[in-house]
Amino acid sequence: MLPAALRPDAMARLQWHRERGDRIVVVSGGLDVYLAPWCAAQGLELACSVLAERGGRISGYAGPQCVGDEKVRRVLALCDPQAYAAIHAYGDTHEDGAMLAMAHHRTYRGRAVT
């Protein structure tokens, strides 16, 4: 179950952003089949890897997997970063580097990155 996998520190930071009224977009290489319901229940926007289906069977990815530079492309498709005074980004894998680089405030594995 997804809630059991969520880190308390990450959930606290999510709440901090909610209290500030920030726009929150979850950008993940994870799959839509479990992220979409959770994000919808939380009222969060989502950009993630999407599974394709053919004949009632999963047939691979529907488009590029949302990792590396694809994360940046997805963010840019959703919004213009220049429209925001500050962008916060959080990552925990090497696939998050390009997305973190576009943010003003970067956190990697729980630590601020300069």
Coordinates of C-alpha atoms in Angstrom, one line a residue:
M1 CA 0.0 0.0 0.0
L2 CA 1.4 3.4 -1.0
P3 CA 0.8 5.3 2.3
A4 CA 2.9 2.7 4.2
A5 CA 5.8 3.5 1.9
L6 CA 5.7 7.3 2.4
R7 CA 8.4 8.8 4.6
P8 CA 7.2 10.9 7.5
D9 CA 9.6 13.7 6.7
A10 CA 8.4 13.8 3.1
M11 CA 4.8 13.9 4.3
A12 CA 5.6 16.7 6.7
R13 CA 7.2 18.7 3.9
L14 CA 4.2 18.1 1.7
Q15 CA 2.0 19.5 4.5
W16 CA 4.3 22.5 4.8
H17 CA 3.8 23.3 1.1
R18 CA 0.0 22.8 1.4
E19 CA -0.1 25.3 4.3
R20 CA 1.8 27.8 2.2
G21 CA -0.7 27.4 -0.6
D22 CA 2.0 26.2 -3.0
R23 CA 1.2 24.4 -6.3
I24 CA 2.3 20.8 -5.8
V25 CA 3.2 18.5 -8.6
V26 CA 4.4 14.9 -8.0
V27 CA 6.9 14.1 -10.7
S28 CA 7.9 10.4 -10.6
G29 CA 9.2 7.5 -12.6
G30 CA 6.7 5.5 -10.7
L31 CA 3.6 4.2 -12.3
D32 CA 0.2 5.8 -12.9
V33 CA -1.7 2.7 -11.7
Y34 CA -0.8 3.4 -8.0
L35 CA 0.3 7.1 -8.1
A36 CA -2.8 8.5 -9.8
P37 CA -5.4 7.3 -7.3
W38 CA -3.2 8.5 -4.4
C39 CA -2.5 11.9 -5.9
A40 CA -6.1 12.4 -6.8
A41 CA -7.1 11.6 -3.2
Q42 CA -4.5 14.1 -2.0
G43 CA -5.5 16.8 -4.4
L44 CA -2.1 16.8 -6.1
E45 CA -1.0 17.1 -9.7
L46 CA 0.9 14.2 -11.2
A47 CA 3.5 13.6 -13.9
C48 CA 4.6 10.0 -14.0
S49 CA 5.3 6.9 -16.1
V50 CA 2.1 5.6 -17.7
L51 CA 1.5 2.0 -18.6
A52 CA 0.0 1.0 -22.0
E53 CA -2.7 -1.6 -22.3
R54 CA -3.6 -3.7 -25.3
G55 CA -6.2 -6.4 -25.3
G56 CA -6.6 -6.2 -21.6
R57 CA -2.9 -6.7 -20.9
I58 CA -0.1 -4.4 -20.0
S59 CA 2.0 -3.9 -23.1
G60 CA 4.8 -1.6 -21.8
Y61 CA 5.0 2.2 -21.3
A62 CA 2.6 4.6 -23.0
G63 CA 5.3 7.1 -24.0
P64 CA 8.6 7.7 -22.4
Q65 CA 9.3 6.6 -18.8
C66 CA 9.3 9.7 -16.6
V67 CA 12.9 9.7 -15.5
G68 CA 16.0 12.0 -16.1
D69 CA 15.4 14.6 -18.7
E70 CA 11.8 13.4 -19.2
K71 CA 11.0 14.8 -15.8
V72 CA 12.0 18.2 -16.9
R73 CA 10.0 17.9 -20.1
R74 CA 6.9 17.0 -18.1
V75 CA 7.3 19.9 -15.7
L76 CA 7.8 22.3 -18.6
A77 CA 4.6 20.9 -20.2
L78 CA 2.7 21.7 -17.0
C79 CA 4.0 25.1 -16.2
D80 CA 6.4 27.9 -17.0
P81 CA 9.1 28.0 -14.2
Q82 CA 9.6 31.7 -14.9
A83 CA 6.1 32.3 -13.5
Y84 CA 7.2 31.2 -10.0
A85 CA 9.4 33.2 -7.5
A86 CA 10.7 29.9 -6.0
I87 CA 10.6 26.3 -7.1
H88 CA 11.3 23.5 -4.6
A89 CA 12.3 20.1 -5.9
Y90 CA 12.9 16.9 -4.0
G91 CA 14.6 13.8 -5.3
D92 CA 16.0 10.5 -4.1
T93 CA 17.5 8.8 -7.1
H94 CA 20.2 9.7 -9.7
E95 CA 17.3 10.1 -12.2
D96 CA 16.2 13.3 -10.4
G97 CA 19.3 15.3 -11.2
A98 CA 17.9 17.2 -14.2
M99 CA 14.7 18.1 -12.4
L100 CA 16.6 19.2 -9.3
A101 CA 18.9 21.4 -11.4
M102 CA 15.9 23.5 -12.6
A103 CA 14.8 24.3 -9.0
H104 CA 15.7 27.2 -6.8
H105 CA 15.6 25.0 -3.7
R106 CA 16.8 21.5 -4.1
T107 CA 16.6 18.6 -1.6
Y108 CA 18.2 15.2 -2.4
R109 CA 17.6 12.3 0.0
G110 CA 16.5 14.7 2.7
R111 CA 19.4 17.1 2.5
A112 CA 19.6 20.6 0.9
V113 CA 21.7 20.7 -2.2
T114 CA 23.4 23.9 -3.4

